[in-house]
mmCIF file with all atom_site columns, C-alpha atoms and ligand atoms in Angstrom:
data_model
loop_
_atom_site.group_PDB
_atom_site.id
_atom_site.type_symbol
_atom_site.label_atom_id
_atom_site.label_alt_id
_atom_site.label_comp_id
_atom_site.label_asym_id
_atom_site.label_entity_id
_atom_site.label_seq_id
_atom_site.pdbx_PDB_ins_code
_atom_site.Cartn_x
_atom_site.Cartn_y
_atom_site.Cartn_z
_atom_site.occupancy
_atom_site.B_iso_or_equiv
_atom_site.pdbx_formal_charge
_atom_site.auth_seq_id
_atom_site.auth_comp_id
_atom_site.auth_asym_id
_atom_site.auth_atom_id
_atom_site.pdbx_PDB_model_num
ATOM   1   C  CA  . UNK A 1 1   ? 214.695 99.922  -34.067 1.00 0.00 ? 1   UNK A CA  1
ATOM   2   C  CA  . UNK A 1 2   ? 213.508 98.144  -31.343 1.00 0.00 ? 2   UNK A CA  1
ATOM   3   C  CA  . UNK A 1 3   ? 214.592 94.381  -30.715 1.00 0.00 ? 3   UNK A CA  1
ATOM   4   C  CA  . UNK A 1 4   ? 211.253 93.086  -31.003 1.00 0.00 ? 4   UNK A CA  1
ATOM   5   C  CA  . UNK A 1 5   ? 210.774 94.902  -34.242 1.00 0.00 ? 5   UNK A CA  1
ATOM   6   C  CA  . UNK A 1 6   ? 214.530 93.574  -35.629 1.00 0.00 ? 6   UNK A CA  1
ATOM   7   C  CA  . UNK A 1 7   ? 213.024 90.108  -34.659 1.00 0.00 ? 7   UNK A CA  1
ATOM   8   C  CA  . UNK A 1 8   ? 209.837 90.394  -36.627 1.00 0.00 ? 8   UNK A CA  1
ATOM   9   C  CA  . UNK A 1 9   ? 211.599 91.938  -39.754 1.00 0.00 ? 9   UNK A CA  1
ATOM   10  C  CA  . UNK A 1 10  ? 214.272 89.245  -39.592 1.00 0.00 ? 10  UNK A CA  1
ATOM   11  C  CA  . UNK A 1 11  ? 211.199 86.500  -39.417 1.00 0.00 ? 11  UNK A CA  1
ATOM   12  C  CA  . UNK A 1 12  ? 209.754 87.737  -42.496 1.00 0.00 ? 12  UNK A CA  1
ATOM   13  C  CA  . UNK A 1 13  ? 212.769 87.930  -44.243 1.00 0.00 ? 13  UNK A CA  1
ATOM   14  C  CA  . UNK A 1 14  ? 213.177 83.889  -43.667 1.00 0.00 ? 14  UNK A CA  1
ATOM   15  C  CA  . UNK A 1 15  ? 209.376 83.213  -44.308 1.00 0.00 ? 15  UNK A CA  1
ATOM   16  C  CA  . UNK A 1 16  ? 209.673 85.036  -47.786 1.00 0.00 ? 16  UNK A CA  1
ATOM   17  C  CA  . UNK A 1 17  ? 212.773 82.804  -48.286 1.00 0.00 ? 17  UNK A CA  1
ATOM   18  C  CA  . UNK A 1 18  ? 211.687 79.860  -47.117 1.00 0.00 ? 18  UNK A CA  1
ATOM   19  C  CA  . UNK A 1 19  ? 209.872 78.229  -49.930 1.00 0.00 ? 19  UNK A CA  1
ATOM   20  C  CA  . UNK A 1 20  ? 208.926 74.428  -49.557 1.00 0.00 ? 20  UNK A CA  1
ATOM   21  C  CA  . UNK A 1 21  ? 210.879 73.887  -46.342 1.00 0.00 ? 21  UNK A CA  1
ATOM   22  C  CA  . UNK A 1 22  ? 206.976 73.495  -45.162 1.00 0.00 ? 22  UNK A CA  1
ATOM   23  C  CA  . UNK A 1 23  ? 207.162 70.213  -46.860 1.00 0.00 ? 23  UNK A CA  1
ATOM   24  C  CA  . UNK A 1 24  ? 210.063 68.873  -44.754 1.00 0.00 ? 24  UNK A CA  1
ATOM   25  C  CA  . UNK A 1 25  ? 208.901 65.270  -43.013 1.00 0.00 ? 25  UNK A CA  1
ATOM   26  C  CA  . UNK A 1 26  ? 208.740 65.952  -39.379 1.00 0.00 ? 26  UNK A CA  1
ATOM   27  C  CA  . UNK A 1 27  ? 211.399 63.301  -38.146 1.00 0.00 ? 27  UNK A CA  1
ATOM   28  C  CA  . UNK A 1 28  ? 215.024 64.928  -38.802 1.00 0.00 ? 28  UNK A CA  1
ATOM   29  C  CA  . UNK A 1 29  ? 216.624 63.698  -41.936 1.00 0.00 ? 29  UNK A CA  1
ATOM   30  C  CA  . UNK A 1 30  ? 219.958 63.256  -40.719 1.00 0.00 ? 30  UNK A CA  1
ATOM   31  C  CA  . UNK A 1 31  ? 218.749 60.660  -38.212 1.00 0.00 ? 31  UNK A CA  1
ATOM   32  C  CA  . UNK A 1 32  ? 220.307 62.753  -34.750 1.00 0.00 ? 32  UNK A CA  1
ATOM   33  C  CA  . UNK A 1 33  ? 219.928 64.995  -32.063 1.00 0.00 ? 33  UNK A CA  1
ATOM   34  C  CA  . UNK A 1 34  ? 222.164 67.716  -30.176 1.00 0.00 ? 34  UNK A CA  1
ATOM   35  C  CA  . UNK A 1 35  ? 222.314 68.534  -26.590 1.00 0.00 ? 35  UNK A CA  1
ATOM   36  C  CA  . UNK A 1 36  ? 224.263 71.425  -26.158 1.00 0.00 ? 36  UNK A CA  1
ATOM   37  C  CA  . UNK A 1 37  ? 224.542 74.725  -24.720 1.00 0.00 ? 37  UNK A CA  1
ATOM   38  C  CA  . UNK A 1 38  ? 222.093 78.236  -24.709 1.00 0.00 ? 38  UNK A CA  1
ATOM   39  C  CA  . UNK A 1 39  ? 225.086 79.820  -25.314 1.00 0.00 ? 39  UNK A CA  1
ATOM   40  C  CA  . UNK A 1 40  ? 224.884 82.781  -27.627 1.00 0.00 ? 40  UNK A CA  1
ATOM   41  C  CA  . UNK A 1 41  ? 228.200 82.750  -29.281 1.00 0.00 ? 41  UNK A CA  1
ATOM   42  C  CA  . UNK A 1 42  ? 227.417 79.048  -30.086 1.00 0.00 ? 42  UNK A CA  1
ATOM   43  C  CA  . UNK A 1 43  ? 225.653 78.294  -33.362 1.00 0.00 ? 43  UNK A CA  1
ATOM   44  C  CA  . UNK A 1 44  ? 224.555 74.683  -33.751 1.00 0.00 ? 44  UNK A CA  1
ATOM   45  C  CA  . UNK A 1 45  ? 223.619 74.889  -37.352 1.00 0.00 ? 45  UNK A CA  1
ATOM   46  C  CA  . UNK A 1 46  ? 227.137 76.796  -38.167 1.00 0.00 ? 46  UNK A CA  1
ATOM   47  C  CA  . UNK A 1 47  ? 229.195 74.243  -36.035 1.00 0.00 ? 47  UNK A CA  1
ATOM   48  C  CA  . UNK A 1 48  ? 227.558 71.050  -36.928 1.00 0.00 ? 48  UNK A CA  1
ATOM   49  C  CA  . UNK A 1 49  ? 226.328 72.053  -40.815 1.00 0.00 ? 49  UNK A CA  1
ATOM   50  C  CA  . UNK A 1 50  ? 222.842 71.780  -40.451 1.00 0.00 ? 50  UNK A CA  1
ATOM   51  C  CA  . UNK A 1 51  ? 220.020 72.946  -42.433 1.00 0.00 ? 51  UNK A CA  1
ATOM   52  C  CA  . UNK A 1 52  ? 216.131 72.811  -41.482 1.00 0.00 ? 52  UNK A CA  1
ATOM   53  C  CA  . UNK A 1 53  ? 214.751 69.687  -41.117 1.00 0.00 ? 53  UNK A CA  1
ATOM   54  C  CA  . UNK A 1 54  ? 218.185 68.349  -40.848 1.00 0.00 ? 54  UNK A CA  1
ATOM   55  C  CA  . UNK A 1 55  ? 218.448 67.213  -36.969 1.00 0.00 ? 55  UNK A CA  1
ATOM   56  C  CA  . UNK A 1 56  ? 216.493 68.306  -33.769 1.00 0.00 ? 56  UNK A CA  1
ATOM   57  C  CA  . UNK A 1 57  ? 218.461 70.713  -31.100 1.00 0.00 ? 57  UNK A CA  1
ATOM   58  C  CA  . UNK A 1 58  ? 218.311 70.353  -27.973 1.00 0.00 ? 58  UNK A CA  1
ATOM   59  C  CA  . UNK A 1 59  ? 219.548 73.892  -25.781 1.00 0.00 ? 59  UNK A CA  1
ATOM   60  C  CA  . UNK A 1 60  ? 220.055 74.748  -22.048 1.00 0.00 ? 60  UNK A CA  1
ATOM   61  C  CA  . UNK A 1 61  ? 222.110 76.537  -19.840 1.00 0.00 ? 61  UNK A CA  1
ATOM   62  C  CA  . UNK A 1 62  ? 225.500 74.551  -19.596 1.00 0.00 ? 62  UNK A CA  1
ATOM   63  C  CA  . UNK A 1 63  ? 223.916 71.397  -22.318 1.00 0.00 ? 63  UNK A CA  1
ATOM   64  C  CA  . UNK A 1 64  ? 222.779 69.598  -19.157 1.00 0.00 ? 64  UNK A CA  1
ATOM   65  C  CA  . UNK A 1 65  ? 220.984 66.473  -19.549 1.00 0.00 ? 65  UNK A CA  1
ATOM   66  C  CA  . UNK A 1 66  ? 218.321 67.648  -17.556 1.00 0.00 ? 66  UNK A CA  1
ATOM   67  C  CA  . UNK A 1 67  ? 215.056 66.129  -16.444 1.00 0.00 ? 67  UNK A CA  1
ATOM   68  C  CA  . UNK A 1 68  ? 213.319 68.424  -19.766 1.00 0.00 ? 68  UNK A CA  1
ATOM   69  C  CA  . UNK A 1 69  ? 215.842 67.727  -22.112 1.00 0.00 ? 69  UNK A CA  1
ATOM   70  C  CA  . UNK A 1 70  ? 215.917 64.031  -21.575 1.00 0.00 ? 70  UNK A CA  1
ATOM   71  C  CA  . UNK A 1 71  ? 212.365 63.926  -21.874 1.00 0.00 ? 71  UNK A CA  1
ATOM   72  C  CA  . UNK A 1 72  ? 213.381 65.657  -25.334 1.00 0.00 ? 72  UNK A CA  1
ATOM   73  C  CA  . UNK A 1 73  ? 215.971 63.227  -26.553 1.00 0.00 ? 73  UNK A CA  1
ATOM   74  C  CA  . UNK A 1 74  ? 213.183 60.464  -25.475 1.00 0.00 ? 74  UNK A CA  1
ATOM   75  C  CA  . UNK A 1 75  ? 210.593 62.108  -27.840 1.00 0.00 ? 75  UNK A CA  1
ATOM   76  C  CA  . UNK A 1 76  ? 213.213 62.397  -30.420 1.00 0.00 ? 76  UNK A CA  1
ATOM   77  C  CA  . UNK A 1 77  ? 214.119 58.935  -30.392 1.00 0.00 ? 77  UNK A CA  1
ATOM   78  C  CA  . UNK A 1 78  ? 210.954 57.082  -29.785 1.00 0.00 ? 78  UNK A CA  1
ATOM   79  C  CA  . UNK A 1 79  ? 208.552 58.869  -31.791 1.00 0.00 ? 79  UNK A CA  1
ATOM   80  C  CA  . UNK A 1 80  ? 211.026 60.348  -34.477 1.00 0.00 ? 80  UNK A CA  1
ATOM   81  C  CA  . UNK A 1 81  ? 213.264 58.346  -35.020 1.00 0.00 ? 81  UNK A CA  1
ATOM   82  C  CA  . UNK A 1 82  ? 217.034 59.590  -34.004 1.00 0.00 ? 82  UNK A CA  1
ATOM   83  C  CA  . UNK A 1 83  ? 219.355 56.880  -33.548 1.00 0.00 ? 83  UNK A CA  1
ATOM   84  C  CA  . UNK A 1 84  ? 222.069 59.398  -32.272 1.00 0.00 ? 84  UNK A CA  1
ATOM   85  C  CA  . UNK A 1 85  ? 222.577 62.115  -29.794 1.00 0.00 ? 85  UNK A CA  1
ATOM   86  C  CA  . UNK A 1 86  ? 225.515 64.159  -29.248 1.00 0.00 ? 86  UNK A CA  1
ATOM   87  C  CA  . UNK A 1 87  ? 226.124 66.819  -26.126 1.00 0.00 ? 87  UNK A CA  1
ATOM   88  C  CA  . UNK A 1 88  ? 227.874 69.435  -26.888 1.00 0.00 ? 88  UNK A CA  1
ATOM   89  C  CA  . UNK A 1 89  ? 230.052 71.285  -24.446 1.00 0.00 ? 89  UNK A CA  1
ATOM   90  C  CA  . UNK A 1 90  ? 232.349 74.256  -25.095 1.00 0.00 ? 90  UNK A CA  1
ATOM   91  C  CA  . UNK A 1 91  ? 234.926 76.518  -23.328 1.00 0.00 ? 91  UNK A CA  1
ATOM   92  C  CA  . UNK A 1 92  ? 234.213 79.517  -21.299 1.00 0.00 ? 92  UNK A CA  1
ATOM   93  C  CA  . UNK A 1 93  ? 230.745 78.193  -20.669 1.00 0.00 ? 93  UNK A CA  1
ATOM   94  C  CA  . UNK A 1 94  ? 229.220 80.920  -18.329 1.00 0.00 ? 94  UNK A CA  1
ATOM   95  C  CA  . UNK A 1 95  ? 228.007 78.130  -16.241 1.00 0.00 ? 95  UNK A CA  1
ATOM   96  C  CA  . UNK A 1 96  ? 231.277 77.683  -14.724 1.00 0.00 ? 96  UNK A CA  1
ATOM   97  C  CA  . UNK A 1 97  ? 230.962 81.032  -13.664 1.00 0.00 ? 97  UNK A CA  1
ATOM   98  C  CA  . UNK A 1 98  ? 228.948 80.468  -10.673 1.00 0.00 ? 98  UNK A CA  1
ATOM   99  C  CA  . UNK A 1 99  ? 227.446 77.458  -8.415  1.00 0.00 ? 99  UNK A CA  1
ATOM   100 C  CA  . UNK A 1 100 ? 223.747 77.055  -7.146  1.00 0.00 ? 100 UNK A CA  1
ATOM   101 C  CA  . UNK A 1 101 ? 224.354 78.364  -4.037  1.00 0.00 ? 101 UNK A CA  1
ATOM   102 C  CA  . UNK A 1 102 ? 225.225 81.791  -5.346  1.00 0.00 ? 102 UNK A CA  1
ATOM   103 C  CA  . UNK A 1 103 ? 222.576 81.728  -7.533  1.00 0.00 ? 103 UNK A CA  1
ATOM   104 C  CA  . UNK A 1 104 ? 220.454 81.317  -4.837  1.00 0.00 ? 104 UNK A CA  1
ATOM   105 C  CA  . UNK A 1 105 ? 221.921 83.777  -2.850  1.00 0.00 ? 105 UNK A CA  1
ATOM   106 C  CA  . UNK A 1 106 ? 221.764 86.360  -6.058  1.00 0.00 ? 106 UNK A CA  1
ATOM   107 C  CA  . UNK A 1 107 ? 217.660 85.452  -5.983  1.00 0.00 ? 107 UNK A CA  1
ATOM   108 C  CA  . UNK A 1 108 ? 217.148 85.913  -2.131  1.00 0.00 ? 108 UNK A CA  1
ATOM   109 C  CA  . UNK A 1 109 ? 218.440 89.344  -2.787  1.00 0.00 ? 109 UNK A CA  1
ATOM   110 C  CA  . UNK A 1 110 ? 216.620 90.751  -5.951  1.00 0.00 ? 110 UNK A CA  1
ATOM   111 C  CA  . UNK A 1 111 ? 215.300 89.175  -9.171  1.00 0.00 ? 111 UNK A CA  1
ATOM   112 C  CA  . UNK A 1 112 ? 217.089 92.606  -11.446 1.00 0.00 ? 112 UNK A CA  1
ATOM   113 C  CA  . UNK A 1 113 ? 220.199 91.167  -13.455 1.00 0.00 ? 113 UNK A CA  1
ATOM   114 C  CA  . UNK A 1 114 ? 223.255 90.648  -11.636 1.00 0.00 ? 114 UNK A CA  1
ATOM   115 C  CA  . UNK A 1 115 ? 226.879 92.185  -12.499 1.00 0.00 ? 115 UNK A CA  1
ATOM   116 C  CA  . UNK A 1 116 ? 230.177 89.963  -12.351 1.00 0.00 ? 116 UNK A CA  1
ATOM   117 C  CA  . UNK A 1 117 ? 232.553 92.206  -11.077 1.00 0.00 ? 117 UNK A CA  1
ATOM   118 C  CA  . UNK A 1 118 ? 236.048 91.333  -10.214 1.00 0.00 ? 118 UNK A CA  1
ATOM   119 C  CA  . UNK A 1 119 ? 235.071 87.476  -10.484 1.00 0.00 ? 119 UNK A CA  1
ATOM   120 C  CA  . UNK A 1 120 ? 232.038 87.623  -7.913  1.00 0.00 ? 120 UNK A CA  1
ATOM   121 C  CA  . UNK A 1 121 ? 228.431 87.768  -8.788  1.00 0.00 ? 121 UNK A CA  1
ATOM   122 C  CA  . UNK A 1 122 ? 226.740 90.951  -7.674  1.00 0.00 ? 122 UNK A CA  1
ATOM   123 C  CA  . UNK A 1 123 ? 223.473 92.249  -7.229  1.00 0.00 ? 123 UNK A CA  1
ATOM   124 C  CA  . UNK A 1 124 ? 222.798 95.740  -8.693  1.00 0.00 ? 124 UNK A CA  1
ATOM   125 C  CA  . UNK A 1 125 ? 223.472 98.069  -5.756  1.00 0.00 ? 125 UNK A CA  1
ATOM   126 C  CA  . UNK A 1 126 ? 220.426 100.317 -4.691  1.00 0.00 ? 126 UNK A CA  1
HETATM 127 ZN ZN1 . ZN  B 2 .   ? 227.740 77.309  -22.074 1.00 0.00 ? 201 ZN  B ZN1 1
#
């Protein structure tokens, strides 16, 4: 099965189940916000107990407070009401893995996904 066809049956599993989670209020219940990491091994809704409608979640490489995410929090906050933000950070965040001068250098050279090999960033080889 194809990742894009996992995705859709897994969103129609959660619409069937989702019941009157429609009627949620738009501002988060809980009153809060998270900044935190795009992480995939992270779970913001398994580490901070959260259920829908519960708080708004905020995700980027590394949980910066970046121009977009402030602009976020702001929203959050003035026009829903969240009198609390957290950032979230976590160890063996990949974004210690590399600065933005390799990055760069890894984009000069070819936009195919890179390899970390023996602690170095490398482009595929052709
Ligand atoms: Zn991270």
């Amino acid at each position: 099965m194809s990742i894009r066809v996992e995705v859709a049956v897994a969103n129609a599993r959660y619409v069937a189940g989702f019941g009157d989670k429609g009627q949620l209020a738009l501002p988060p219940a809980r009153g809060f916000a998270i900044l935190t990491c795009m992480d995939a091994r992270l779970d913001p809704a398994k580490y901070a107990g959260l259920a829908e409608g519960d708080a708004h979640v905020i995700r980027n490489a590394g949980g910066r407070a970046s121009d977009d995410a402030i602009r976020s929090l702001v929203i959050s906050h003035k026009l829903l009401g969240t009198r609390e933000w957290f950032v979230v950070h976590h160890t063996n965040c990949g974004m210690e893995l590399f600065t933005d001068d390799v990055m760069a250098d890894l984009l000069q050279g070819s936009l195919a996904t890179a390899t970390l090999e023996n602690g170095k960033w490398q482009n595929a080889k052709r």
